[in-house]
Amino acid sequence: MSLFVASRSAFRAAAPVKRQFQARRYATEQAPNPTPASPEPKSSSNTLLYLAGAVGVAGAAGYYFLSGTPAAKKAEAKVKEASGAAAVKLADVGAAKKALTGGDQGFVSLKLEDVETINHNTKRFRFKLPEDDMVSGLSTASAILTKFKPADAEKPVVRPYTPTSDEDARGYMDLIVKKYPNGPMSTHMHDMVPGQSLEIKGPLPKYPWAANKHQHIGLIAGGTGITPMFQLCRAIFNNPEDKTKVTLVVGNVSEEDILLKNELAHLENTYPQRFRAFYVLDNPPKEWAGGKGYISKELLKTVLPEPKTDNIKLFVCGPPPMMNAISGNKKSPRDQGELVGVLKELGYTPEQVYKF
């Protein structure tokens, strides 16, 4: 059975993890050896898995190399073939052309290829990159700007979004967009149909991530604020070398408003000692076992890593009222603003908190 088939089988057999609040001991649990994050490998991060597979073959074939049997030559050839394929793939990804290069490039017109309805007010938009073998050009963590000019307006509407597709995905880029009442950009995008185009610019660098940059991170999101958090999670768990622990707290109005729920459940089942997700709903169903109301001080105190813990980082993203209550809003893309609200009350410092 191949590594990827085994991963699929393990995920399908795994029982759903119950999302119940637990004490801080989660923050100090020892992380197990990582396993592949995605049952459908498609990005360059999986080249590490290919390389690991080649090493595994080499270890299994070690006896034959030493014994000098004819099987040794066949095993050695397989190892060389696997290693060579991984090296070629790694070089191929490194040389991929970027659709968005920032700097003086300006806005690029990207054609809408597909639209998927997620719930009553949210859709996933897939935009086609100029060339099929191009990658978006984004890194973790970064975002893009969208622009369009209404017919009766003097100035164009510009709004930032964080793509949810892999940074190494070839030929396309996905955006998850919630339609807001009187929201000019979200309304425009929800009215778009495949074949139409949108002006997009990027990447907009946010928080530069590197493997094991922090021992434990806490992600606090509201609504579509989950998208930059998912970008971080994907980068962490797609990298076998990254051992970072992640605690996610997400607030939404109703259960159907929870975005990327299946993807988050997959991470929770695959990495139960390193990833935990806690959901809070304003209007929960009767059978709801998670949090109710708003993201509270008591919940964050219970599940987040303690302020005095070494090398931690908290990330916050959501609508202005939530930001004001949890951390305070940032003043501008380059000014994080003053740390206020619940996180300050719990003893976290401005250096420990990043506002998307």
Coordinates of C-alpha atoms in Angstrom, one line a residue:
M1 CA 0.0 0.0 0.0
S2 CA 1.4 3.4 -1.0
L3 CA 2.0 6.2 1.6
F4 CA -0.9 8.2 0.1
V5 CA -3.3 5.3 0.0
A6 CA -2.5 4.5 3.6
S7 CA -3.1 8.1 4.5
R8 CA -6.5 8.1 2.9
S9 CA -7.5 4.8 4.6
A10 CA -6.4 6.1 8.0
F11 CA -8.4 9.3 7.6
R12 CA -11.6 7.5 6.5
A13 CA -11.3 5.1 9.5
A14 CA -10.7 7.9 12.0
A15 CA -13.6 8.7 14.3
P16 CA -14.6 12.4 14.5
V17 CA -12.9 14.3 17.3
K18 CA -15.4 15.8 19.8
R19 CA -14.9 19.5 20.0
Q20 CA -15.2 20.0 23.8
F21 CA -13.3 22.5 25.9
Q22 CA -10.4 21.1 27.7
A23 CA -7.9 22.4 30.2
R24 CA -4.5 23.9 29.3
R25 CA -2.8 20.5 29.5
Y26 CA -3.3 20.4 25.7
A27 CA -0.7 23.2 25.4
T28 CA 2.0 21.0 27.0
E29 CA 1.1 17.6 25.5
Q30 CA 4.0 16.1 23.5
A31 CA 3.4 16.1 19.8
P32 CA 3.5 12.8 17.9
N33 CA 5.4 12.2 14.7
P34 CA 3.7 14.1 11.9
T35 CA 1.8 12.4 9.1
P36 CA 0.8 13.8 5.7
A37 CA -1.7 16.6 6.1
S38 CA -3.7 16.1 3.0
P39 CA -5.2 12.9 1.6
E40 CA -5.0 14.4 -1.9
P41 CA -1.4 15.6 -2.4
K42 CA -1.1 18.2 -5.0
S43 CA 1.4 20.8 -3.8
S44 CA 5.1 21.2 -3.7
S45 CA 5.1 20.7 0.0
N46 CA 4.5 17.0 -0.8
T47 CA 7.8 16.7 -2.4
L48 CA 9.1 16.2 1.1
L49 CA 6.9 13.2 1.3
Y50 CA 8.3 11.9 -1.9
L51 CA 11.8 12.3 -0.6
A52 CA 10.8 10.6 2.7
G53 CA 9.4 7.8 0.7
A54 CA 12.7 7.4 -1.1
V55 CA 14.5 7.3 2.2
G56 CA 12.0 4.7 3.4
V57 CA 12.7 2.5 0.4
A58 CA 16.4 2.8 1.0
G59 CA 16.0 1.7 4.7
A60 CA 13.8 -1.3 3.7
A61 CA 16.3 -2.3 1.1
G62 CA 19.3 -2.0 3.3
Y63 CA 19.5 -5.7 4.0
Y64 CA 19.6 -6.5 0.3
F65 CA 22.4 -4.0 -0.3
L66 CA 24.5 -5.7 2.4
S67 CA 23.6 -9.2 1.3
G68 CA 24.7 -8.8 -2.3
T69 CA 21.7 -10.7 -3.7
P70 CA 20.3 -9.9 -7.1
A71 CA 17.4 -8.2 -5.4
A72 CA 19.8 -5.6 -4.1
K73 CA 20.3 -4.1 -7.6
K74 CA 16.6 -3.9 -8.2
A75 CA 16.0 -2.2 -4.8
E76 CA 18.9 0.2 -5.4
A77 CA 17.5 1.1 -8.8
K78 CA 14.1 1.9 -7.3
V79 CA 15.7 4.1 -4.7
K80 CA 17.6 6.0 -7.3
E81 CA 14.5 6.4 -9.4
A82 CA 12.4 7.7 -6.5
S83 CA 15.1 10.1 -5.4
G84 CA 15.6 11.3 -8.9
A85 CA 11.8 11.9 -9.4
A86 CA 11.7 13.8 -6.1
A87 CA 14.6 16.0 -7.1
V88 CA 13.1 16.7 -10.5
K89 CA 9.7 17.6 -8.9
L90 CA 11.4 19.9 -6.3
A91 CA 13.4 21.7 -9.1
D92 CA 10.2 22.0 -11.2
V93 CA 8.3 23.6 -8.3
G94 CA 11.2 26.0 -7.5
A95 CA 11.2 27.2 -11.2
A96 CA 7.4 27.7 -11.4
K97 CA 6.4 31.0 -12.9
K98 CA 4.4 33.3 -10.6
A99 CA 1.3 35.0 -11.8
L100 CA 1.4 37.7 -9.1
T101 CA 4.9 39.2 -8.5
G102 CA 4.1 42.4 -6.6
G103 CA 6.2 45.5 -6.9
D104 CA 5.5 47.4 -10.1
Q105 CA 3.4 44.7 -11.7
G106 CA 0.1 46.4 -10.8
F107 CA -3.3 44.7 -11.1
V108 CA -3.7 41.6 -13.3
S109 CA -7.0 40.6 -14.9
L110 CA -7.9 37.1 -14.0
K111 CA -10.8 35.2 -15.5
L112 CA -13.4 33.5 -13.3
E113 CA -13.3 29.8 -14.1
D114 CA -15.8 28.3 -11.6
V115 CA -18.2 29.3 -8.8
E116 CA -19.3 27.0 -6.0
T117 CA -22.0 27.9 -3.5
I118 CA -20.9 27.1 0.1
N119 CA -23.9 28.4 2.1
H120 CA -26.6 31.0 2.0
N121 CA -24.2 34.0 1.7
T122 CA -20.8 32.5 0.9
K123 CA -19.2 31.3 -2.4
R124 CA -15.9 29.9 -3.5
F125 CA -14.5 31.6 -6.6
R126 CA -11.9 29.9 -8.7
F127 CA -9.8 32.3 -10.9
K128 CA -7.7 31.0 -13.8
L129 CA -4.1 32.1 -13.8
P130 CA -2.7 33.4 -17.1
E131 CA -0.8 30.2 -17.8
D132 CA -1.7 26.6 -16.7
D133 CA 1.6 25.9 -15.1
M134 CA 1.8 29.1 -13.1
V135 CA 1.5 29.4 -9.4
S136 CA -0.2 32.3 -7.7
G137 CA 3.0 33.8 -6.3
L138 CA 1.7 34.0 -2.7
S139 CA 3.7 33.0 0.3
T140 CA 2.6 32.3 3.9
A141 CA 1.2 34.5 5.2
S142 CA 0.1 36.9 2.5
A143 CA -3.0 38.2 0.8
I144 CA -4.2 39.8 -2.5
L145 CA -6.2 43.0 -3.5
T146 CA -9.2 42.8 -5.7
K147 CA -10.5 45.9 -7.7
F148 CA -13.5 46.8 -9.8
K149 CA -15.0 50.2 -10.8
P150 CA -18.8 50.5 -10.5
A151 CA -20.4 52.2 -13.5
D152 CA -21.6 55.2 -11.6
A153 CA -18.6 55.6 -9.3
E154 CA -15.7 58.0 -9.5
K155 CA -13.2 55.7 -7.8
P156 CA -12.8 51.9 -8.0
V157 CA -13.6 49.6 -5.1
V158 CA -10.6 47.8 -3.6
R159 CA -10.8 45.0 -1.1
P160 CA -8.2 42.5 0.4
Y161 CA -8.8 38.7 0.5
T162 CA -6.7 35.7 1.5
P163 CA -6.8 32.9 -1.0
T164 CA -7.7 29.4 0.3
S165 CA -6.0 27.4 -2.4
D166 CA -2.5 26.0 -2.0
E167 CA 0.3 28.5 -2.8
D168 CA 1.8 25.8 -5.1
A169 CA -1.5 25.0 -6.9
R170 CA -0.9 25.3 -10.7
G171 CA -3.1 27.3 -13.0
Y172 CA -5.7 28.6 -10.5
M173 CA -6.4 30.5 -7.3
D174 CA -9.4 30.2 -5.0
L175 CA -11.1 32.9 -2.9
I176 CA -13.9 32.3 -0.4
V177 CA -16.1 35.4 -0.2
K178 CA -19.0 36.1 2.1
K179 CA -21.7 38.5 0.7
Y180 CA -22.3 41.4 3.1
P181 CA -25.3 43.8 2.9
N182 CA -24.3 46.9 1.1
G183 CA -20.8 45.4 0.5
P184 CA -19.8 46.6 -3.0
M185 CA -17.0 44.1 -3.7
S186 CA -18.7 41.1 -2.2
T187 CA -21.9 41.9 -4.0
H188 CA -20.1 42.4 -7.3
M189 CA -18.3 39.1 -6.9
H190 CA -21.5 37.2 -6.0
D191 CA -23.0 38.6 -9.2
M192 CA -20.1 37.4 -11.4
V193 CA -20.4 34.4 -13.7
P194 CA -17.6 32.2 -15.2
G195 CA -16.0 33.9 -18.1
Q196 CA -15.9 37.4 -16.5
S197 CA -12.7 38.9 -15.1
L198 CA -11.6 40.6 -11.9
E199 CA -8.6 42.8 -11.3
I200 CA -6.2 41.2 -8.8
K201 CA -2.9 42.4 -7.3
G202 CA -0.5 40.8 -4.9
P203 CA 1.1 39.4 -3.0
L204 CA 0.6 41.5 0.1
P205 CA 3.0 40.2 2.7
K206 CA 1.5 39.7 6.2
Y207 CA 3.3 37.6 8.8
P208 CA 6.3 35.7 7.4
W209 CA 6.1 32.1 8.5
A210 CA 9.0 29.6 8.8
A211 CA 8.8 26.1 10.1
N212 CA 9.0 26.0 14.0
K213 CA 9.0 29.8 14.2
H214 CA 6.9 29.4 17.3
Q215 CA 6.3 26.4 19.5
H216 CA 2.6 27.0 19.9
I217 CA 0.3 29.4 18.1
G218 CA -3.3 30.4 18.9
L219 CA -5.7 31.4 16.1
I220 CA -8.8 33.5 16.9
A221 CA -11.1 34.0 14.0
G222 CA -14.6 35.3 13.2
G223 CA -16.5 34.5 10.0
T224 CA -14.3 34.8 6.9
G225 CA -11.4 35.7 9.2
I226 CA -10.7 31.9 9.1
T227 CA -9.0 32.2 5.7
P228 CA -5.6 33.6 6.8
M229 CA -5.7 31.1 9.7
F230 CA -6.3 28.3 7.3
Q231 CA -3.4 29.5 5.2
L232 CA -1.1 29.2 8.3
C233 CA -2.5 25.8 9.2
R234 CA -2.0 24.4 5.7
A235 CA 1.7 25.6 5.6
I236 CA 2.4 24.1 9.0
F237 CA 0.7 20.7 8.5
N238 CA 1.9 20.2 4.9
N239 CA 5.5 20.4 6.2
P240 CA 6.7 17.3 8.0
E241 CA 9.5 19.3 9.5
D242 CA 7.2 21.7 11.2
K243 CA 6.2 20.6 14.7
T244 CA 4.2 23.7 15.7
K245 CA 1.1 23.2 17.9
V246 CA -2.0 25.0 16.8
T247 CA -5.1 26.0 18.8
L248 CA -8.0 27.5 16.7
V249 CA -11.0 29.3 18.1
V250 CA -13.7 30.2 15.6
G251 CA -16.8 32.3 16.1
N252 CA -19.8 32.2 13.7
V253 CA -23.5 33.1 13.7
S254 CA -24.8 29.6 12.9
E255 CA -23.4 26.1 12.2
E256 CA -23.8 26.5 8.4
D257 CA -21.6 29.6 8.6
I258 CA -18.6 27.6 9.6
L259 CA -16.2 27.8 6.7
L260 CA -13.6 25.1 5.7
K261 CA -15.2 22.8 8.3
N262 CA -14.3 19.6 6.5
E263 CA -10.7 20.7 6.0
L264 CA -10.3 21.6 9.7
A265 CA -12.0 18.3 10.8
H266 CA -9.4 16.5 8.7
L267 CA -6.5 18.3 10.5
E268 CA -8.1 17.6 13.8
N269 CA -8.4 13.9 13.1
T270 CA -4.9 13.6 11.6
Y271 CA -3.1 15.6 14.3
P272 CA -5.1 15.3 17.5
Q273 CA -2.1 16.1 19.7
R274 CA -1.1 19.2 17.7
F275 CA -4.3 20.7 16.4
R276 CA -7.4 21.5 18.3
A277 CA -10.4 23.5 17.0
F278 CA -13.1 25.1 19.2
Y279 CA -16.3 26.5 17.7
V280 CA -18.6 29.2 19.1
L281 CA -22.0 30.0 17.7
D282 CA -24.3 33.0 18.2
N283 CA -27.4 30.9 17.3
P284 CA -26.5 27.2 17.9
P285 CA -28.8 24.3 17.1
K286 CA -30.3 22.4 20.1
E287 CA -27.9 19.5 19.8
W288 CA -24.8 21.8 19.6
A289 CA -22.0 20.7 21.9
G290 CA -19.6 23.6 21.4
G291 CA -19.6 27.1 22.7
K292 CA -22.6 29.4 22.7
G293 CA -22.7 33.2 22.3
Y294 CA -19.5 35.1 21.7
I295 CA -15.9 34.1 22.1
S296 CA -15.4 34.7 25.8
K297 CA -12.5 35.5 28.0
E298 CA -13.1 32.3 29.9
L299 CA -12.8 30.2 26.8
L300 CA -9.6 31.8 25.6
K301 CA -8.1 31.5 29.1
T302 CA -8.9 27.8 29.1
V303 CA -7.6 26.8 25.6
L304 CA -4.9 29.2 24.6
P305 CA -1.2 28.8 25.6
E306 CA -0.4 30.8 28.7
P307 CA 1.0 34.3 28.2
K308 CA 4.2 33.3 30.2
T309 CA 4.9 30.3 27.9
D310 CA 8.0 30.7 25.8
N311 CA 7.8 31.3 22.1
I312 CA 4.1 31.5 21.5
K313 CA 2.1 33.7 19.1
L314 CA -1.6 34.6 18.8
F315 CA -3.2 35.6 15.5
V316 CA -6.6 37.4 15.4
C317 CA -8.8 38.1 12.4
G318 CA -12.5 38.9 12.2
P319 CA -15.1 41.7 11.9
P320 CA -14.4 45.0 13.7
P321 CA -16.7 44.3 16.7
M322 CA -14.9 41.0 17.4
M323 CA -11.5 42.6 16.9
N324 CA -12.3 45.4 19.3
A325 CA -13.4 43.0 22.0
I326 CA -10.5 40.5 21.6
S327 CA -7.5 42.5 20.7
G328 CA -8.4 45.9 19.2
N329 CA -8.2 46.7 15.5
K330 CA -5.0 47.5 13.7
K331 CA -4.6 51.1 12.5
S332 CA -3.2 50.3 9.1
P333 CA -1.4 47.4 7.2
R334 CA 1.8 48.6 8.8
D335 CA 0.5 49.6 12.2
Q336 CA -0.8 46.9 14.5
G337 CA -2.3 49.5 16.9
E338 CA -2.6 49.2 20.6
L339 CA -3.3 45.8 22.2
V340 CA -6.6 46.1 24.2
G341 CA -9.5 43.9 25.1
V342 CA -9.6 40.3 26.3
L343 CA -6.0 39.4 25.3
K344 CA -4.6 42.3 27.2
E345 CA -6.7 41.4 30.2
L346 CA -5.3 37.9 30.1
G347 CA -1.7 39.2 30.2
Y348 CA -0.6 38.8 26.6
T349 CA 1.9 41.4 25.3
P350 CA 1.7 43.3 22.0
E351 CA 4.7 41.2 20.8
Q352 CA 2.7 38.0 21.3
V353 CA -0.3 39.1 19.2
Y354 CA -0.6 39.7 15.4
K355 CA -3.7 41.2 13.9
F356 CA -4.4 40.2 10.3

